[in-house]
PDB file of C-alpha atoms in Angstrom:
ATOM      1  CA  UNK A 215      -0.192   0.017  -0.011  1.00 82.00           C
ATOM      2  CA  UNK A 216       1.089   3.343  -0.977  1.00 91.00           C
ATOM      3  CA  UNK A 217       1.310   5.995   1.953  1.00 91.00           C
ATOM      4  CA  UNK A 218      -1.643   8.005   0.490  1.00 90.00           C
ATOM      5  CA  UNK A 219      -3.695   4.323   0.510  1.00 93.00           C
ATOM      6  CA  UNK A 220      -2.707   4.081   4.221  1.00 94.00           C
ATOM      7  CA  UNK A 221      -3.711   7.249   5.142  1.00 95.00           C
ATOM      8  CA  UNK A 222      -7.314   6.479   3.445  1.00 96.00           C
ATOM      9  CA  UNK A 223      -7.310   3.239   4.831  1.00 96.00           C
ATOM     10  CA  UNK A 224      -6.797   5.029   8.385  1.00 96.00           C
ATOM     11  CA  UNK A 225      -9.406   7.380   7.984  1.00 96.00           C
ATOM     12  CA  UNK A 226     -11.749   5.126   7.235  1.00 96.00           C
ATOM     13  CA  UNK A 227     -11.059   2.771  10.058  1.00 95.00           C
ATOM     14  CA  UNK A 228     -11.003   5.556  12.562  1.00 94.00           C
ATOM     15  CA  UNK A 229     -14.198   7.168  11.243  1.00 93.00           C
ATOM     16  CA  UNK A 230     -16.318   3.971  11.131  1.00 93.00           C
ATOM     17  CA  UNK A 231     -17.134   3.431  14.731  1.00 92.00           C
ATOM     18  CA  UNK A 232     -18.073   7.100  15.029  1.00 89.00           C
ATOM     19  CA  UNK A 233     -20.442   7.149  12.065  1.00 89.00           C
ATOM     20  CA  UNK A 234     -21.992   4.034  13.447  1.00 89.00           C
ATOM     21  CA  UNK A 235     -22.472   5.489  16.992  1.00 87.00           C
ATOM     22  CA  UNK A 236     -23.657   9.118  15.613  1.00 85.00           C
ATOM     23  CA  UNK A 237     -25.003   8.826  12.586  1.00 84.00           C
ATOM     24  CA  UNK A 238     -24.587  10.514   9.231  1.00 82.00           C
ATOM     25  CA  UNK A 239     -25.777  14.117  10.250  1.00 79.00           C
ATOM     26  CA  UNK A 240     -23.902  14.350  13.763  1.00 80.00           C
ATOM     27  CA  UNK A 241     -20.276  13.147  11.767  1.00 83.00           C
ATOM     28  CA  UNK A 242     -19.272  16.346  11.921  1.00 87.00           C
ATOM     29  CA  UNK A 243     -15.910  17.314  10.115  1.00 88.00           C
ATOM     30  CA  UNK A 244     -14.280  18.652  13.415  1.00 90.00           C
ATOM     31  CA  UNK A 245     -14.943  15.065  14.945  1.00 90.00           C
ATOM     32  CA  UNK A 246     -13.675  13.625  12.069  1.00 92.00           C
ATOM     33  CA  UNK A 247     -10.382  15.775  11.925  1.00 94.00           C
ATOM     34  CA  UNK A 248     -10.180  15.584  15.695  1.00 94.00           C
ATOM     35  CA  UNK A 249     -10.125  11.601  16.000  1.00 93.00           C
ATOM     36  CA  UNK A 250      -7.824  11.286  13.155  1.00 95.00           C
ATOM     37  CA  UNK A 251      -5.368  14.112  13.934  1.00 95.00           C
ATOM     38  CA  UNK A 252      -5.660  15.058  10.333  1.00 95.00           C
ATOM     39  CA  UNK A 253      -6.625  18.553   8.582  1.00 93.00           C
ATOM     40  CA  UNK A 254      -9.696  19.209   6.620  1.00 92.00           C
ATOM     41  CA  UNK A 255      -7.307  19.410   3.541  1.00 93.00           C
ATOM     42  CA  UNK A 256      -6.190  15.888   4.653  1.00 92.00           C
ATOM     43  CA  UNK A 257      -9.604  14.688   4.855  1.00 94.00           C
ATOM     44  CA  UNK A 258     -10.696  15.961   1.416  1.00 91.00           C
ATOM     45  CA  UNK A 259      -7.717  15.246  -0.112  1.00 93.00           C
ATOM     46  CA  UNK A 260      -8.901  11.832   0.125  1.00 95.00           C
ATOM     47  CA  UNK A 261     -12.617  11.852  -0.210  1.00 94.00           C
ATOM     48  CA  UNK A 262     -14.808  14.051  -2.328  1.00 91.00           C
ATOM     49  CA  UNK A 263     -17.236  15.271   0.553  1.00 90.00           C
ATOM     50  CA  UNK A 264     -18.572  13.997   3.924  1.00 88.00           C
ATOM     51  CA  UNK A 265     -20.781  11.664   1.607  1.00 89.00           C
ATOM     52  CA  UNK A 266     -18.207   9.732   0.452  1.00 93.00           C
ATOM     53  CA  UNK A 267     -16.505   9.100   3.662  1.00 93.00           C
ATOM     54  CA  UNK A 268     -19.727   7.799   5.197  1.00 91.00           C
ATOM     55  CA  UNK A 269     -20.573   5.626   2.529  1.00 92.00           C
ATOM     56  CA  UNK A 270     -17.013   3.953   2.627  1.00 95.00           C
ATOM     57  CA  UNK A 271     -17.027   3.539   6.291  1.00 93.00           C
ATOM     58  CA  UNK A 272     -20.166   2.083   6.376  1.00 93.00           C
ATOM     59  CA  UNK A 273     -18.357  -0.561   3.966  1.00 95.00           C
ATOM     60  CA  UNK A 274     -15.930  -1.080   5.847  1.00 95.00           C
ATOM     61  CA  UNK A 275     -18.107  -1.774   9.174  1.00 94.00           C
ATOM     62  CA  UNK A 276     -20.654  -4.697   7.392  1.00 94.00           C
ATOM     63  CA  UNK A 277     -17.828  -6.077   5.671  1.00 94.00           C
ATOM     64  CA  UNK A 278     -16.124  -6.503   9.047  1.00 94.00           C
ATOM     65  CA  UNK A 279     -19.499  -8.410  10.143  1.00 94.00           C
ATOM     66  CA  UNK A 280     -19.938 -10.387   7.401  1.00 95.00           C
ATOM     67  CA  UNK A 281     -16.043 -11.648   7.520  1.00 96.00           C
ATOM     68  CA  UNK A 282     -16.641 -12.562  10.831  1.00 96.00           C
ATOM     69  CA  UNK A 283     -19.955 -13.856  10.581  1.00 96.00           C
ATOM     70  CA  UNK A 284     -18.614 -15.705   7.650  1.00 96.00           C
ATOM     71  CA  UNK A 285     -15.989 -16.779   9.433  1.00 97.00           C
ATOM     72  CA  UNK A 286     -18.115 -18.723  11.842  1.00 97.00           C
ATOM     73  CA  UNK A 287     -20.513 -20.218   9.607  1.00 97.00           C
ATOM     74  CA  UNK A 288     -18.030 -21.811   7.390  1.00 97.00           C
ATOM     75  CA  UNK A 289     -16.870 -23.540  10.620  1.00 97.00           C
ATOM     76  CA  UNK A 290     -19.693 -26.062   9.833  1.00 97.00           C
ATOM     77  CA  UNK A 291     -19.096 -29.005   8.184  1.00 96.00           C
ATOM     78  CA  UNK A 292     -22.508 -29.562   6.725  1.00 97.00           C
ATOM     79  CA  UNK A 293     -25.238 -26.756   5.434  1.00 97.00           C
ATOM     80  CA  UNK A 294     -27.243 -27.562   8.406  1.00 97.00           C
ATOM     81  CA  UNK A 295     -24.672 -26.898  10.745  1.00 97.00           C
ATOM     82  CA  UNK A 296     -23.494 -23.834   8.958  1.00 98.00           C
ATOM     83  CA  UNK A 297     -27.007 -22.738   9.392  1.00 97.00           C
ATOM     84  CA  UNK A 298     -26.853 -23.228  13.265  1.00 98.00           C
ATOM     85  CA  UNK A 299     -23.738 -21.408  13.205  1.00 98.00           C
ATOM     86  CA  UNK A 300     -25.559 -17.954  12.436  1.00 97.00           C
ATOM     87  CA  UNK A 301     -27.610 -18.569  15.603  1.00 97.00           C
ATOM     88  CA  UNK A 302     -24.112 -19.127  17.628  1.00 97.00           C
ATOM     89  CA  UNK A 303     -22.563 -16.006  15.949  1.00 97.00           C
ATOM     90  CA  UNK A 304     -25.719 -13.485  16.990  1.00 96.00           C
ATOM     91  CA  UNK A 305     -25.542 -14.962  20.360  1.00 96.00           C
ATOM     92  CA  UNK A 306     -22.680 -13.116  20.996  1.00 95.00           C
ATOM     93  CA  UNK A 307     -23.252 -10.001  18.920  1.00 96.00           C
ATOM     94  CA  UNK A 308     -23.875  -7.545  21.523  1.00 94.00           C
ATOM     95  CA  UNK A 309     -20.109  -8.150  23.061  1.00 93.00           C
ATOM     96  CA  UNK A 310     -18.912  -8.191  19.592  1.00 93.00           C
ATOM     97  CA  UNK A 311     -20.470  -5.222  18.703  1.00 89.00           C
ATOM     98  CA  UNK A 312     -19.708  -3.261  21.798  1.00 84.00           C
ATOM     99  CA  UNK A 313     -16.857  -1.364  21.197  1.00 79.00           C
ATOM    100  CA  UNK A 314     -17.794  -0.426  17.577  1.00 85.00           C
ATOM    101  CA  UNK A 315     -21.387   1.453  18.808  1.00 82.00           C
ATOM    102  CA  UNK A 316     -23.789  -1.577  17.359  1.00 87.00           C
ATOM    103  CA  UNK A 317     -24.800  -3.052  14.582  1.00 91.00           C
ATOM    104  CA  UNK A 318     -24.401  -1.297  11.816  1.00 92.00           C
ATOM    105  CA  UNK A 319     -26.893  -1.949   9.352  1.00 90.00           C
ATOM    106  CA  UNK A 320     -29.240  -1.257  12.052  1.00 90.00           C
ATOM    107  CA  UNK A 321     -27.634   1.775  13.033  1.00 89.00           C
ATOM    108  CA  UNK A 322     -27.027   3.159   9.717  1.00 89.00           C
ATOM    109  CA  UNK A 323     -30.275   1.676   7.990  1.00 86.00           C
ATOM    110  CA  UNK A 324     -32.471   3.527  10.560  1.00 85.00           C
ATOM    111  CA  UNK A 325     -30.016   6.882  10.757  1.00 83.00           C
ATOM    112  CA  UNK A 326     -29.944   7.313   6.790  1.00 81.00           C
ATOM    113  CA  UNK A 327     -33.628   6.011   5.800  1.00 75.00           C
ATOM    114  CA  UNK A 328     -34.346   9.419   5.852  1.00 74.00           C
ATOM    115  CA  UNK A 329     -31.690  11.434   5.298  1.00 76.00           C
ATOM    116  CA  UNK A 330     -29.563  10.062   2.766  1.00 81.00           C
ATOM    117  CA  UNK A 331     -30.829   8.145  -0.239  1.00 85.00           C
ATOM    118  CA  UNK A 332     -27.004   6.918  -1.230  1.00 88.00           C
ATOM    119  CA  UNK A 333     -26.642   5.557   1.891  1.00 89.00           C
ATOM    120  CA  UNK A 334     -30.377   4.100   2.701  1.00 89.00           C
ATOM    121  CA  UNK A 335     -29.899   2.161  -0.907  1.00 92.00           C
ATOM    122  CA  UNK A 336     -26.479   0.890   0.006  1.00 92.00           C
ATOM    123  CA  UNK A 337     -27.804  -0.444   3.437  1.00 92.00           C
ATOM    124  CA  UNK A 338     -30.661  -2.296   1.555  1.00 94.00           C
ATOM    125  CA  UNK A 339     -28.343  -3.555  -0.824  1.00 95.00           C
ATOM    126  CA  UNK A 340     -26.338  -5.312   1.995  1.00 94.00           C
ATOM    127  CA  UNK A 341     -29.549  -6.597   3.601  1.00 95.00           C
ATOM    128  CA  UNK A 342     -30.826  -8.409   0.272  1.00 96.00           C
ATOM    129  CA  UNK A 343     -27.009 -10.074   0.065  1.00 95.00           C
ATOM    130  CA  UNK A 344     -27.629 -11.251   4.037  1.00 96.00           C
ATOM    131  CA  UNK A 345     -30.941 -12.682   2.973  1.00 97.00           C
ATOM    132  CA  UNK A 346     -29.410 -14.416   0.068  1.00 97.00           C
ATOM    133  CA  UNK A 347     -26.760 -15.964   1.907  1.00 96.00           C
ATOM    134  CA  UNK A 348     -29.150 -16.892   4.770  1.00 97.00           C
ATOM    135  CA  UNK A 349     -31.627 -18.615   1.681  1.00 98.00           C
ATOM    136  CA  UNK A 350     -29.010 -20.100  -0.031  1.00 97.00           C
ATOM    137  CA  UNK A 351     -27.561 -22.196   3.115  1.00 97.00           C
ATOM    138  CA  UNK A 352     -31.175 -22.803   3.470  1.00 98.00           C
ATOM    139  CA  UNK A 353     -31.302 -24.218  -0.112  1.00 98.00           C
ATOM    140  CA  UNK A 354     -27.678 -26.157   0.416  1.00 98.00           C
ATOM    141  CA  UNK A 355     -29.439 -27.852   3.365  1.00 98.00           C
ATOM    142  CA  UNK A 356     -32.177 -29.018   1.078  1.00 98.00           C
ATOM    143  CA  UNK A 357     -29.995 -30.413  -1.286  1.00 97.00           C
ATOM    144  CA  UNK A 358     -27.785 -32.219   1.450  1.00 97.00           C
ATOM    145  CA  UNK A 359     -31.166 -33.894   2.395  1.00 97.00           C
ATOM    146  CA  UNK A 360     -30.816 -32.017   5.975  1.00 98.00           C
ATOM    147  CA  UNK A 361     -33.827 -29.605   5.559  1.00 98.00           C
ATOM    148  CA  UNK A 362     -37.146 -30.395   4.574  1.00 98.00           C
ATOM    149  CA  UNK A 363     -37.645 -29.642   0.747  1.00 97.00           C
ATOM    150  CA  UNK A 364     -40.986 -27.831   1.480  1.00 97.00           C
ATOM    151  CA  UNK A 365     -39.626 -25.317   3.323  1.00 98.00           C
ATOM    152  CA  UNK A 366     -39.431 -22.034   1.950  1.00 98.00           C
ATOM    153  CA  UNK A 367     -35.833 -20.701   2.032  1.00 98.00           C
ATOM    154  CA  UNK A 368     -36.246 -16.812   1.425  1.00 98.00           C
ATOM    155  CA  UNK A 369     -39.242 -16.726   4.164  1.00 98.00           C
ATOM    156  CA  UNK A 370     -37.287 -18.342   6.844  1.00 98.00           C
ATOM    157  CA  UNK A 371     -34.354 -16.251   6.004  1.00 98.00           C
ATOM    158  CA  UNK A 372     -36.569 -13.072   6.379  1.00 98.00           C
ATOM    159  CA  UNK A 373     -37.609 -14.476   9.579  1.00 98.00           C
ATOM    160  CA  UNK A 374     -34.041 -15.130  11.063  1.00 98.00           C
ATOM    161  CA  UNK A 375     -33.161 -11.851  10.052  1.00 97.00           C
ATOM    162  CA  UNK A 376     -35.893  -9.832  11.033  1.00 96.00           C
ATOM    163  CA  UNK A 377     -35.774 -11.550  14.862  1.00 97.00           C
ATOM    164  CA  UNK A 378     -32.222 -10.962  14.614  1.00 97.00           C
ATOM    165  CA  UNK A 379     -32.359  -7.501  14.060  1.00 95.00           C
ATOM    166  CA  UNK A 380     -35.277  -6.503  16.450  1.00 96.00           C
ATOM    167  CA  UNK A 381     -33.009  -8.449  19.099  1.00 96.00           C
ATOM    168  CA  UNK A 382     -30.095  -6.532  17.864  1.00 94.00           C
ATOM    169  CA  UNK A 383     -31.984  -3.488  18.182  1.00 93.00           C
ATOM    170  CA  UNK A 384     -33.539  -4.505  21.791  1.00 95.00           C
ATOM    171  CA  UNK A 385     -29.955  -5.308  23.387  1.00 94.00           C
ATOM    172  CA  UNK A 386     -28.838  -1.943  21.361  1.00 90.00           C
ATOM    173  CA  UNK A 387     -31.499   0.063  23.702  1.00 91.00           C
ATOM    174  CA  UNK A 388     -31.703  -2.096  26.539  1.00 95.00           C
ATOM    175  CA  UNK A 389     -27.904  -2.381  27.322  1.00 93.00           C
ATOM    176  CA  UNK A 390     -28.514  -6.261  27.523  1.00 96.00           C
ATOM    177  CA  UNK A 391     -27.240  -8.706  25.417  1.00 95.00           C
ATOM    178  CA  UNK A 392     -29.821 -11.308  26.808  1.00 97.00           C
ATOM    179  CA  UNK A 393     -31.983 -10.752  23.887  1.00 97.00           C
ATOM    180  CA  UNK A 394     -29.778 -11.671  21.257  1.00 97.00           C
ATOM    181  CA  UNK A 395     -28.271 -14.973  23.406  1.00 97.00           C
ATOM    182  CA  UNK A 396     -32.450 -15.818  23.543  1.00 98.00           C
ATOM    183  CA  UNK A 397     -32.581 -14.817  19.839  1.00 97.00           C
ATOM    184  CA  UNK A 398     -29.892 -17.950  19.127  1.00 98.00           C
ATOM    185  CA  UNK A 399     -31.534 -20.240  21.015  1.00 98.00           C
ATOM    186  CA  UNK A 400     -35.074 -19.322  19.503  1.00 98.00           C
ATOM    187  CA  UNK A 401     -33.199 -19.977  16.262  1.00 98.00           C
ATOM    188  CA  UNK A 402     -31.876 -22.567  16.935  1.00 98.00           C
ATOM    189  CA  UNK A 403     -35.174 -24.182  17.745  1.00 98.00           C
ATOM    190  CA  UNK A 404     -36.681 -23.029  14.869  1.00 98.00           C
ATOM    191  CA  UNK A 405     -34.099 -24.478  12.751  1.00 98.00           C
ATOM    192  CA  UNK A 406     -34.370 -28.337  14.701  1.00 97.00           C
ATOM    193  CA  UNK A 407     -38.058 -27.963  14.784  1.00 97.00           C
ATOM    194  CA  UNK A 408     -39.333 -26.576  11.228  1.00 98.00           C
ATOM    195  CA  UNK A 409     -36.618 -27.006   9.057  1.00 98.00           C
ATOM    196  CA  UNK A 410     -34.565 -30.285   9.992  1.00 97.00           C
ATOM    197  CA  UNK A 411     -35.665 -33.813   8.326  1.00 95.00           C
TER     198      UNK A 411
END
């Protein structure tokens, strides 16, 4: 990496938790310069505007989560175990995201919905990617004869995702990780009782 690329990466990594906690409108240039120790000119030498920096910060945050989610999921040796690993990952998600300011999908999704169309659309595109990943795991489980053929893969992907995000919201607002620990158990029960052959 060149010095310029390293500086850009440093700015994104430093700003990502600020953006995640504060949202787009509250992410002021003074907060950015204070956190990075760089001048306004140095920031705008790497990003066209605040929106571009916010988009890159969001992408960084979500990629971090998806990388770690995939790492946990891929420890499973069969599609069914991989699907159960989704539940295990989110069981400790409150602690995982604590220092980062919470779940970027939820935080930035809600914050940007009525404020910034480009960021809101980006959040939506990542939601579709997560839904597709969950649905593909269920489809793989059908092919490996571990999951009932009659199961509607996308319907269950959506159910898993909305109960996860509901538990993320409750854990964050109540400062209590038990909601996510419980949702992990609930998803495992749904998989074993409704999906598994």
